Coordinates of C-alpha atoms and ligand atoms in Angstrom, one line a residue:
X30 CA 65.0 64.1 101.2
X31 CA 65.4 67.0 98.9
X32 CA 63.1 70.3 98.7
X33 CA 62.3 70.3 94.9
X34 CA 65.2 72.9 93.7
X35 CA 68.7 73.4 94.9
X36 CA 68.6 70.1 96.4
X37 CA 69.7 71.0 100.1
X38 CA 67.8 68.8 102.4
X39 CA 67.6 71.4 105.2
X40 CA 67.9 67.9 107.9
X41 CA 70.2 68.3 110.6
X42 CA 73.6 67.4 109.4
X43 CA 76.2 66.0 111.7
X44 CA 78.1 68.6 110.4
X45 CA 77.2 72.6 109.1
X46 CA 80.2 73.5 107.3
X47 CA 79.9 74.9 104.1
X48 CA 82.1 75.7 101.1
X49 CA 80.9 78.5 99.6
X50 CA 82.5 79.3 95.9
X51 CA 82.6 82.9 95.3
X52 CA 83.1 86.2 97.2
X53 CA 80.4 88.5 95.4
X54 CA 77.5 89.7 97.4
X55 CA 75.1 86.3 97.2
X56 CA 78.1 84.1 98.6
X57 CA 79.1 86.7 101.4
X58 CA 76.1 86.6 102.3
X59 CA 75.5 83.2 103.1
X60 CA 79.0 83.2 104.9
X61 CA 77.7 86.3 107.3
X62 CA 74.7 84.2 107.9
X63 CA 76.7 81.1 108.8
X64 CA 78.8 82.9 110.4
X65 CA 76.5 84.7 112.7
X66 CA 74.9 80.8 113.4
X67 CA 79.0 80.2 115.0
X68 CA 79.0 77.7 111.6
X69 CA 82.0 77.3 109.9
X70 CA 82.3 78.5 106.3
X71 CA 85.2 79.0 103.9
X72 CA 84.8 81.2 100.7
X73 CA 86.9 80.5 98.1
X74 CA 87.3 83.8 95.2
X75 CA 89.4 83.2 92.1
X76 CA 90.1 86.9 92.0
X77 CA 92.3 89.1 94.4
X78 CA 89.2 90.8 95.8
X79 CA 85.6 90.6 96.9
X80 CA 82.3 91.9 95.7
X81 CA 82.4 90.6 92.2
X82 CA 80.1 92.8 89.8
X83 CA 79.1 94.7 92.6
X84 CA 82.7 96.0 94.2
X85 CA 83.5 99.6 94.0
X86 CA 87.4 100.5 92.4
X87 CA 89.3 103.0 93.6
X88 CA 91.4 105.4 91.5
X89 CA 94.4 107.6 93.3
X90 CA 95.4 110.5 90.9
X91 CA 97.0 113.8 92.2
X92 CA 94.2 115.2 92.9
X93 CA 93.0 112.7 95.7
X94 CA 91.0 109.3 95.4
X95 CA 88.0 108.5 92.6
X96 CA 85.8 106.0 93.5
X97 CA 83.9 104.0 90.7
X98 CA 81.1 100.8 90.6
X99 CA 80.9 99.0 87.7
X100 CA 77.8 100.6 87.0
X101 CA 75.9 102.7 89.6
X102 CA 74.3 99.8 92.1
X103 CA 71.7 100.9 94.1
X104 CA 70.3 98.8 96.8
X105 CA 66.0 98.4 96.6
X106 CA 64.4 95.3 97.4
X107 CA 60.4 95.2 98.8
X108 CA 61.7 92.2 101.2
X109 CA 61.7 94.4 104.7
X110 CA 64.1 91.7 106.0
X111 CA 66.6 92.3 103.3
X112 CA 66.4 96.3 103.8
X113 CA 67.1 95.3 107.2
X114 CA 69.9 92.9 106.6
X115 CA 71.0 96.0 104.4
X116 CA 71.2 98.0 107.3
X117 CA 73.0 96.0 109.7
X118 CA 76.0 95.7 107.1
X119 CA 76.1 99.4 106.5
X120 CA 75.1 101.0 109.4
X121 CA 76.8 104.3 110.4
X122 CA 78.0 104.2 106.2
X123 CA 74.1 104.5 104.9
X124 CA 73.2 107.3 102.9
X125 CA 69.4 108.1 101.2
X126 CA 69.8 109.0 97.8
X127 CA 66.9 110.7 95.3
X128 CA 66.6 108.8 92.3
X129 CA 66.8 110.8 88.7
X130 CA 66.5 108.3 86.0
X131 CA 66.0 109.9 82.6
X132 CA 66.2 108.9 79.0
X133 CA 68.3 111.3 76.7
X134 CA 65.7 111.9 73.5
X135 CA 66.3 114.0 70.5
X136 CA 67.7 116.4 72.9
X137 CA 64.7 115.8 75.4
X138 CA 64.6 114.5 78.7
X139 CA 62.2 111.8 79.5
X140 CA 61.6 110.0 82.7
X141 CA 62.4 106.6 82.9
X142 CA 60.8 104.3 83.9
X143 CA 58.9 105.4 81.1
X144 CA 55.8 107.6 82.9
X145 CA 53.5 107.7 79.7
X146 CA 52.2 111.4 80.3
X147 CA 55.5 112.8 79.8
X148 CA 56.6 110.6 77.1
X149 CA 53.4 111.4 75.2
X150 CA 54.5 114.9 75.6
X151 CA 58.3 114.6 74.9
X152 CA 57.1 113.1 71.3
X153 CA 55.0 115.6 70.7
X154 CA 50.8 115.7 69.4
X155 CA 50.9 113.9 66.4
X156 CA 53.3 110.8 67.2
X157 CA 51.5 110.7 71.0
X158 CA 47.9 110.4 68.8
X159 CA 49.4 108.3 66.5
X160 CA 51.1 105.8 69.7
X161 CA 47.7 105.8 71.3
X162 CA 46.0 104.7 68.5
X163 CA 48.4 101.9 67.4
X164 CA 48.2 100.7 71.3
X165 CA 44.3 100.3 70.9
X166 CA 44.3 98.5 68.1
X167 CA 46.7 96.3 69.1
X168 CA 44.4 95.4 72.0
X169 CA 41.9 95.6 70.0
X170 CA 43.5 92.5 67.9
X171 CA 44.4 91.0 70.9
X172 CA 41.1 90.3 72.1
X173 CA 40.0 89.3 68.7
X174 CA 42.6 86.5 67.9
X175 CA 45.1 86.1 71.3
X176 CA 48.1 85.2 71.0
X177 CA 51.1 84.3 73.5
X178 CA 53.9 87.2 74.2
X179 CA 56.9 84.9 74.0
X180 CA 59.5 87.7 72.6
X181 CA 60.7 91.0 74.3
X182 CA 59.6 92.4 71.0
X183 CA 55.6 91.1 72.1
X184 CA 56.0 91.9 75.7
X185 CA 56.9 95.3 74.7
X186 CA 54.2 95.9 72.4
X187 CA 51.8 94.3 74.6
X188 CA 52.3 96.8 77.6
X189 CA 52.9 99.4 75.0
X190 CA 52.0 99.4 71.9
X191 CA 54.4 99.9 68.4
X192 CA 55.0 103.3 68.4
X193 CA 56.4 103.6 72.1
X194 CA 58.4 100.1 72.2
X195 CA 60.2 101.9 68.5
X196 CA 60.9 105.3 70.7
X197 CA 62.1 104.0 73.5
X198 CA 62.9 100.4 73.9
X199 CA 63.7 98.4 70.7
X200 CA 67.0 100.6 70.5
X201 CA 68.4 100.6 74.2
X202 CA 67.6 97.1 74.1
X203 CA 69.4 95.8 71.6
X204 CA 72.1 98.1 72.2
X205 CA 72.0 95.9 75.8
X206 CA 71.6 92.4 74.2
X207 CA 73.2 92.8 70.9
X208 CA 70.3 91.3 69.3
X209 CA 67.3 92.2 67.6
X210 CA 64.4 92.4 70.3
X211 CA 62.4 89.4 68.3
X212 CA 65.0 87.2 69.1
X213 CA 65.3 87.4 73.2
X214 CA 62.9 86.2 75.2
X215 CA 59.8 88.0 77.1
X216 CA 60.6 86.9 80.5
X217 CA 63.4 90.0 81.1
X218 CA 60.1 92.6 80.4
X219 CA 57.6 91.0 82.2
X220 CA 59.7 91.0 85.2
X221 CA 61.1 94.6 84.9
X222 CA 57.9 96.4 83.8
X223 CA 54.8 94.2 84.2
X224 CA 52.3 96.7 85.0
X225 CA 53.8 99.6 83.5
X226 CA 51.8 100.0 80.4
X227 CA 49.5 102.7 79.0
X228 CA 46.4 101.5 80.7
X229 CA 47.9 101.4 84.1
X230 CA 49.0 104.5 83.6
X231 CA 46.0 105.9 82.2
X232 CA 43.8 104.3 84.9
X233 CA 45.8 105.8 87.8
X234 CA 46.0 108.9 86.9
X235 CA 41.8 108.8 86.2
X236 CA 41.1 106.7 88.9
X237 CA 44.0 106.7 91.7
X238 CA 43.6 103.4 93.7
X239 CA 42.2 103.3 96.9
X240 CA 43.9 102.4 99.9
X241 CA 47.8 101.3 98.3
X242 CA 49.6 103.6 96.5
X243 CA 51.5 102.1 93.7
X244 CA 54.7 103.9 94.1
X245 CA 58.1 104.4 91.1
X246 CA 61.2 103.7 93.7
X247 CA 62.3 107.4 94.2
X248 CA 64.5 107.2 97.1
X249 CA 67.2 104.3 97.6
X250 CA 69.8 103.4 100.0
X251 CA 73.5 103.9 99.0
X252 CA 76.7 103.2 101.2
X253 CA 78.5 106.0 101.2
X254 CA 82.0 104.9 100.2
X255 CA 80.5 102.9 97.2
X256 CA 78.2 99.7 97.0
X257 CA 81.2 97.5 97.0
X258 CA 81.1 98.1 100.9
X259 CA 78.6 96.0 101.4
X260 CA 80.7 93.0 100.1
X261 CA 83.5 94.5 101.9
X262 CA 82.0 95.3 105.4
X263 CA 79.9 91.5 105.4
X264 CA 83.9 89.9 104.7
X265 CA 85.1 91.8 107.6
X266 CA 82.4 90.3 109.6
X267 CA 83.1 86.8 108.9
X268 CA 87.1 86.9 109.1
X269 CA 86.9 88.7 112.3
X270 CA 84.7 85.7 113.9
X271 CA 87.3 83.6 112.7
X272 CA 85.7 82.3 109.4
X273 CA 87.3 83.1 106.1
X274 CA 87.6 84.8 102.8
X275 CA 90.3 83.1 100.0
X276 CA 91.0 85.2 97.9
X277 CA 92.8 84.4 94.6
X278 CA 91.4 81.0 95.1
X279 CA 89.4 79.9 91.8
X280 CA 87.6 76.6 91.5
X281 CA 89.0 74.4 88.9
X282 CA 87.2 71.2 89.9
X283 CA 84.1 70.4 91.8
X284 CA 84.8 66.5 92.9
X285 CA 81.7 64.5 92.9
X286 CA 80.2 61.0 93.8
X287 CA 77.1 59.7 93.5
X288 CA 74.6 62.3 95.2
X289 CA 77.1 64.0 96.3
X290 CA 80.1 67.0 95.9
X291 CA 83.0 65.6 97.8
X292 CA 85.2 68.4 97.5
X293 CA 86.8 71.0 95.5
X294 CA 90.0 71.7 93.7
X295 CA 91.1 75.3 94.2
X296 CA 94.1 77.2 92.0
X297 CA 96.5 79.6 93.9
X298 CA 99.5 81.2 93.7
X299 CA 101.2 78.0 95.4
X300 CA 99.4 75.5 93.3
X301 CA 96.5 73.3 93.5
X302 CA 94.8 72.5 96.7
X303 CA 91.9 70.0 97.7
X304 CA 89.1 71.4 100.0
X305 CA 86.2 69.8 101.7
X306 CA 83.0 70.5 103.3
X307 CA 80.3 68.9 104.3
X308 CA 78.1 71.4 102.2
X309 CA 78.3 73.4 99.3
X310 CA 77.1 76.5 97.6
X311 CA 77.6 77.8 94.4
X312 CA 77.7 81.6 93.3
X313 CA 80.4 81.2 90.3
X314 CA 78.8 80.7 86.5
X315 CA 76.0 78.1 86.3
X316 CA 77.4 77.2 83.0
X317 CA 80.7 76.8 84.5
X318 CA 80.3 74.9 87.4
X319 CA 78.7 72.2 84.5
X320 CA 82.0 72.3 82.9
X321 CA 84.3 71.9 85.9
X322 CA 82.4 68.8 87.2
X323 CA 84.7 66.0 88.1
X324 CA 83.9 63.5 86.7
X325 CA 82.3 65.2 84.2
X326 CA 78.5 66.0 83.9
X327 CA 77.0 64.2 81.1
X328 CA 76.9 65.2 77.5
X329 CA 73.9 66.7 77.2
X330 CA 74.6 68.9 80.5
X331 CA 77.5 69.9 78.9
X332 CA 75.9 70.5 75.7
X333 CA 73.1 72.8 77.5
X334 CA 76.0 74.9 79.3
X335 CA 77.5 75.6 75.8
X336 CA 74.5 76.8 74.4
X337 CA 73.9 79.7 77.3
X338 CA 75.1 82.7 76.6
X339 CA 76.0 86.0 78.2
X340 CA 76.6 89.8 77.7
X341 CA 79.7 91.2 79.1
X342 CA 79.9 95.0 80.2
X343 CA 82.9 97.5 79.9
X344 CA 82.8 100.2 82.1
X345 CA 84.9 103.6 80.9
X346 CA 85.1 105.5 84.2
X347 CA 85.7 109.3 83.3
X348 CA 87.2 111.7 85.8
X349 CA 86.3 115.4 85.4
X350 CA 87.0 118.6 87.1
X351 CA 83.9 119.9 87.1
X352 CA 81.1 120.1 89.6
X353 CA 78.4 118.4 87.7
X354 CA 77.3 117.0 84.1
X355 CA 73.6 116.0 85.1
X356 CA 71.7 116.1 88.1
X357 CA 70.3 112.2 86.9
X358 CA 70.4 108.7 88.7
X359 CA 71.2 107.1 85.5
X360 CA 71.1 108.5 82.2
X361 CA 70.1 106.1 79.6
X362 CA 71.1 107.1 75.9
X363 CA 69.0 105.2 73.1
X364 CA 70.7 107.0 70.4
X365 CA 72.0 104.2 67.8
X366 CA 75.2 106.5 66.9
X367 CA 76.1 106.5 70.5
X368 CA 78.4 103.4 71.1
X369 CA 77.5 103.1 74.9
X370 CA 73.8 102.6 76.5
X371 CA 74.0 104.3 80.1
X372 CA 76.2 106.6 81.9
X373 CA 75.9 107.3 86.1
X374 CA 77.6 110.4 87.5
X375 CA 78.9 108.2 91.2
X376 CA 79.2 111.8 92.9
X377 CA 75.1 112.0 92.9
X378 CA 75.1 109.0 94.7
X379 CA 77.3 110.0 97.3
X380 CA 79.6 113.1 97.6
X381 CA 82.2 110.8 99.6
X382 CA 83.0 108.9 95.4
X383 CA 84.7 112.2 94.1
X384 CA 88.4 114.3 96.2
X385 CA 86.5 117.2 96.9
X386 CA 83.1 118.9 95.1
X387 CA 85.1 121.2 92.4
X388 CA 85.3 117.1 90.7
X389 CA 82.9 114.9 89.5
X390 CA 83.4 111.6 87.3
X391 CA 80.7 109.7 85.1
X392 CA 80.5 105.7 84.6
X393 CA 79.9 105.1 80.8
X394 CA 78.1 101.6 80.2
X395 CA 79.1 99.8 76.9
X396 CA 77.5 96.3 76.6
X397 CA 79.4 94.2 73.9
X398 CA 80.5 90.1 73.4
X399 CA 83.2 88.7 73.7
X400 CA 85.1 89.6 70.0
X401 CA 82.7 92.2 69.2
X402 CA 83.9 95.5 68.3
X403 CA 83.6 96.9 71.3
X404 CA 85.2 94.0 73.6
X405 CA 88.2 94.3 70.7
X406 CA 88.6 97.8 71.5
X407 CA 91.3 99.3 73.8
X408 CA 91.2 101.0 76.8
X409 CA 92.8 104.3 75.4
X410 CA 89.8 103.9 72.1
X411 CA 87.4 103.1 74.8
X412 CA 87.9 106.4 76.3
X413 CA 88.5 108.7 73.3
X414 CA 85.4 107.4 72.2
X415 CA 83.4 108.0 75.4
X416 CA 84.7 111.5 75.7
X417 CA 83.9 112.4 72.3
X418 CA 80.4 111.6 72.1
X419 CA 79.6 113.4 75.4
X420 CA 82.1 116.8 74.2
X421 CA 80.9 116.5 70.5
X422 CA 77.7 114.7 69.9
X423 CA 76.2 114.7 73.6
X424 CA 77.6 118.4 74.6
X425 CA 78.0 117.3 78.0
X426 CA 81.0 117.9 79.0
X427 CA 84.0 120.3 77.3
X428 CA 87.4 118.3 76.7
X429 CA 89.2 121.0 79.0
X430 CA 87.5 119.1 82.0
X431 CA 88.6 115.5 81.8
X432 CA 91.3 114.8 83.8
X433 CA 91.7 110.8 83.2
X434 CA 90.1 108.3 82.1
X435 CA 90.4 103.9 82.4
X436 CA 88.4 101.0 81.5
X437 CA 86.6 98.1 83.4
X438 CA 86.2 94.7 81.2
X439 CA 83.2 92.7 83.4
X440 CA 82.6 89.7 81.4
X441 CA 79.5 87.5 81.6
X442 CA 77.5 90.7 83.1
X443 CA 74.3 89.6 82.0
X444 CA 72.6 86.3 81.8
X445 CA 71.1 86.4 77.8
X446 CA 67.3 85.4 77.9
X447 CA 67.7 84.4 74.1
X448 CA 64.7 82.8 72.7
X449 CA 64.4 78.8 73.7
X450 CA 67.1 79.3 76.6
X451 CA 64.9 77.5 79.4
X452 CA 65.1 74.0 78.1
X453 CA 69.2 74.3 78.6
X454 CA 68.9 76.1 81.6
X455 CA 66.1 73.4 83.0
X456 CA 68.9 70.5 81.9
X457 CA 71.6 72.0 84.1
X458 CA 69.8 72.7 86.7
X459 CA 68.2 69.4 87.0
X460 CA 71.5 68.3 86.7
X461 CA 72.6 70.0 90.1
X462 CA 69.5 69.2 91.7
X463 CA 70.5 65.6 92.4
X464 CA 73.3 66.8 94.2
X465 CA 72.1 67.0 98.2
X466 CA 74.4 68.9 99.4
X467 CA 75.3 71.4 96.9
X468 CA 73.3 74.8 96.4
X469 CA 73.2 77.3 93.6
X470 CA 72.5 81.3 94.4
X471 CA 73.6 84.9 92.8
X472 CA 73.2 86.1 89.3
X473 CA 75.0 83.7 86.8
X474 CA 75.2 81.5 89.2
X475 CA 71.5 80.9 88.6
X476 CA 71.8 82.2 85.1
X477 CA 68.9 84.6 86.2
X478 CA 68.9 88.3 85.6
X479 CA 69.3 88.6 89.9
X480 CA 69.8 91.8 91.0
X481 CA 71.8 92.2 94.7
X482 CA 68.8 92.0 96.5
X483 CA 67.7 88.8 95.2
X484 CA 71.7 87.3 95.0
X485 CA 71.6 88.4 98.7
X486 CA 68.3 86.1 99.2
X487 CA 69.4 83.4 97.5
X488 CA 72.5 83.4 99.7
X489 CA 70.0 83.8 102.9
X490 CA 68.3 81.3 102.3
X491 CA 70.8 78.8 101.2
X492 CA 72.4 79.5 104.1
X493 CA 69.0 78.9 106.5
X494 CA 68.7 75.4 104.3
X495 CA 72.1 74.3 105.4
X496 CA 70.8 75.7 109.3
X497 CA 67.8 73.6 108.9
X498 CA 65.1 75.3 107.0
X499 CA 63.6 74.5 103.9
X500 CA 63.7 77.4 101.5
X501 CA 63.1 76.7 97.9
X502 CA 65.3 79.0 95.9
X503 CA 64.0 79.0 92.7
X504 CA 60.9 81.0 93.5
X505 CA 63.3 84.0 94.9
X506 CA 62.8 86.7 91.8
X507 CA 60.5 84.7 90.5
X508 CA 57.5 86.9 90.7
X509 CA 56.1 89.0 88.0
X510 CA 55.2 92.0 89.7
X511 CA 57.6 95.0 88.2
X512 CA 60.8 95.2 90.5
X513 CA 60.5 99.0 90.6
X514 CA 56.9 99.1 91.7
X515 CA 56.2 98.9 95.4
X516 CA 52.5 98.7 96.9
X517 CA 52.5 100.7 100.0
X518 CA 50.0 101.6 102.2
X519 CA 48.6 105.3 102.9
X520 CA 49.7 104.8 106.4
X521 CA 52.9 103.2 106.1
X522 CA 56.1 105.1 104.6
X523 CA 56.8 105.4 101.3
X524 CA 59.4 103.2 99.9
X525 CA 62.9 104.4 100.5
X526 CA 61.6 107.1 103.9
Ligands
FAD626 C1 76.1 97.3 85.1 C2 75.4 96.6 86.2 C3 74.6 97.4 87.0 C4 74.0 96.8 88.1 N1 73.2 97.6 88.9 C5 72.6 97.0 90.0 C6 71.8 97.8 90.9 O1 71.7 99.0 90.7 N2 71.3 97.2 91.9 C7 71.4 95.9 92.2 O2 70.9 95.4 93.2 N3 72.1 95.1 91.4 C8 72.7 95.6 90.3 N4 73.4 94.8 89.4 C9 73.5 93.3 89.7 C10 74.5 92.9 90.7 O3 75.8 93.3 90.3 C11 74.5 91.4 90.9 O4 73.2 91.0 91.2 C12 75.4 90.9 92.0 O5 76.7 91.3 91.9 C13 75.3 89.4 91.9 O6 76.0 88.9 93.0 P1 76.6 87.4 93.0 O7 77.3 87.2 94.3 O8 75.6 86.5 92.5 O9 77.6 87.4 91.7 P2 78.9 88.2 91.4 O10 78.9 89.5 91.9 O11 79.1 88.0 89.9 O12 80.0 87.3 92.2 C14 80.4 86.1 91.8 C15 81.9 85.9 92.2 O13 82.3 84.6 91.8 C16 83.7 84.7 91.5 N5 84.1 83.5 90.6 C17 83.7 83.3 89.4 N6 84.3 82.1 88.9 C18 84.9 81.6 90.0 C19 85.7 80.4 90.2 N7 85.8 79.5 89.3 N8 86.2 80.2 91.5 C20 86.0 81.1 92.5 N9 85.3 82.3 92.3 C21 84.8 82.5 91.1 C22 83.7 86.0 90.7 O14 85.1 86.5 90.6 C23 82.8 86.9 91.6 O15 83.5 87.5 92.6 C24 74.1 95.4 88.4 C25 74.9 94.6 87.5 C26 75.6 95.2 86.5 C27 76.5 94.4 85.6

């Protein structure tokens, strides 16, 4: 009998072993839990390495090795057992890092998350009058006439008001989405910054609370050679107990029959091969694994997987000599005549990215579409256009200091929460409920804006259905308390110590 999503039955099968389609973090980890349970699991990756979004690249120039995620990944969670699970894979590689996130404002710095004090100031007397008056009455109309936030355009205003959404979030996020904010759904905000809005932030700071101490994530764990080690160190785990990793192996089929997935075809180098299991788990594109059903899903399944849609992400990886740009996390830049959204500097993470501490390198996010004009761009206009907003426009860096440059394309990034998506997500998924023995996890292969931590869960507790549990994965990031948030006691540590 099926737990309601996901569909694995979590009864004792007469046999465990699992197909698992995928080699990013959520689909190690279910192998490294399988494999730690002496089950047999195979992982088949289409490309010729693991850790999907979240690998590390490395870069060999003359001056020594560069190493670059696609985007700085930092590992928080508030599940103890993932930090823990964190910990194992890392071990003696785990470093501490202080978090700096700031936005880059009409030449101002301004925390971010947003703290409301020091936007206020950053935006001066008048405009911080002006914000808190525009947030009261929108309350103010709120309570008169309610009405549902259903856009990221409402949920911003709600927690906000006008004035601040305009400053600092209607830009950046439709830099990220590539549409205006009325047209994508509320769901992203309430999950990233549900209880970050000027009362909250008022209230604390009148009337701290008693007892828990709502903390912003300061601190977070970083492995030291890049966050693609986790991905790397769980694969090492499960080949050397005899389980393994095929790379260069993408599904092209997913055989089914009735309730069930009988097997799937798998493209290599040598040509098409046939592989079974007795289970199955999914990390690859929810939207694709619709497509590559055999036979195929019906009409309106595949209907529904046309109408998601994604962002993609190119990453231009800049390599400097030069001991430091910014002492900052992330820097986010809002700025509309600034092609890219967010730039990390991988040597504040970890000294161990960079040869030796007279170099430094920055990650420069551009989120485009596939045919945009930024996806049609080349690497070498990619770069030239990075380096010349941070020498001319940004004044970060001087061109004398960049010593190479190259791009990463990352497509499908980003799950796209565009207005009315649940009903097509709802019809797929239903779709690959029936199935008994075949689970979906990870990011897109939920179509839900997963970070690691919650990829990784969904791949621990697919795993634990197929050893006999019954976990319902749907409700994994599926709270609404704000991710960065973290209630801790007055006794306990603080989050990250
Ligand atoms: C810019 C950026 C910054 C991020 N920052 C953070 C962060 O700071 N902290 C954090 O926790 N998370 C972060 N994330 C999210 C993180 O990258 C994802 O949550 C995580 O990688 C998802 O893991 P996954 O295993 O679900 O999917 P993926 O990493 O996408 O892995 C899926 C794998 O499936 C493979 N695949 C696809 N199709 C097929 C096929 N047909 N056959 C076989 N294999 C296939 C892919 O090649 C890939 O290796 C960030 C993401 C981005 C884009």
């Amino acid at each position: 009998m099926p737990v309601s999503s996901n569909g694995h039955s979590g009864e004792a099968s007469e046999s465990r072993d699992t197909l698992i389609m995928g080699a990013g973090p959520g689909g190690l980890c279910s192998a490294y839990v399988l494999t730690k349970a002496g089950v047999k699991a195979t992982v088949v990756e289409r490309a010729p390495f693991v850790g999907g979004l979240a690998r590390t690249i490395k870069r060999d120039t003359e001056y020594g090795e560069f190493k670059f995620d696609i985007g700085g990944h930092r590992w928080f969670t508030k599940n103890d057992r993932l930090n823990e699970l964190f910990k194992e894979v890392i071990a003696e590689e785990l470093l501490w890092v202080n978090r700096i996130s700031r936005i880059y404002f009409d030449g101002k710095y301004v925390d971010y998350p947003l703290k409301i004090s020091n936007a206020l100031k950053a935006v001066g007397p008048v405009t911080s009058a002006k914000a808190m008056a525009d947030y009261g009455r929108t309350r103010v109309q709120k309570k008169i006439r309610p009405t549902e936030v259903e856009s990221m355009e409402d949920a911003y205003v709600d927690q906000f008001g006008p004035t601040l959404y305009k400053l600092f979030f209607k830009n950046y996020s439709e830099k990220v989405w590539g549409l205006p904010c009325d047209q994508m759904s509320g769901d992203w905000v309430t999950q990233r910054s549900k209880g970050m809005s000027i009362v909250t932030a008022v209230k604390d700071a009148v009337v701290p609370s008693k007892g828990a101490v709502v903390s912003l994530i300061d601190e977070f764990m970083y492995p030291k050679y890049g966050f693609g080690r986790l991905s790397e160190r769980m694969t090492d785990k499960i080949t050397e107990a005899g389980n393994e990793v095929r790379l260069g192996a993408g599904v092209t089929k997913v055989h089914r029959e009735g309730t069930r997935v009988t097997g799937v075809t798998v493209e290599t180098e040598k040509g098409e091969e046939r592989l079974e299991a007795t289970n199955y788990i999914s990390s690859i594109p929810l939207t694709v694994l619709a497509k590559i059903m055999d036979p195929p899903a019906p009409a309106d399944v595949l209907a529904a997987a046309d109408s998601l849609t994604f962002r993609n992400i190119i990453t231009v990886n800049v390599m400097l000599k030069r001991k430091q740009v910014t002492p900052d996390t992330w820097l986010y830049v809002h700025d509309k005549r600034i092609l890219f959204g967010r730039f990390h500097e991988p040597k504040n993470w970890s000294p161990y990215m960079v040869p030796g501490d007279e170099f430094t390198s920055l990650v420069i996010e551009y989120f485009c579409s596939f045919g945009d004009h930024i996806w049609e761009m080349t690497e070498e206009e990619l770069v030239e256009n990075a380096v010349d907003h941070l020498v001319n426009d940004l004044k970060f860096i001087d061109r004398s200091e960049v010593i190479g440059g190259f791009t990463i394309r990352a497509p499908r990034a980003y799950p796209s929460y565009v207005m009315g998506y649940e009903a097509p997500l709802n019809k797929i998924k239903a779709f690959i409920d029936s199935f008994e023995n075949l689970q979906i996890i990870g990011r897109y292969g939920t179509f839900r804006y997963n970070n690691t931590d919650h990829s990784i869960e969904t791949g621990l507790l697919a795993a634990e259905n197929i050893l006999g549990e019954r976990h319902d994965l749907d409700q994994v990031n599926a709270d609404k308390e704000y991710h960065e948030i973290k209630q801790v006691r007055k006794s306990a540590p603080a989050a990250g110590s």
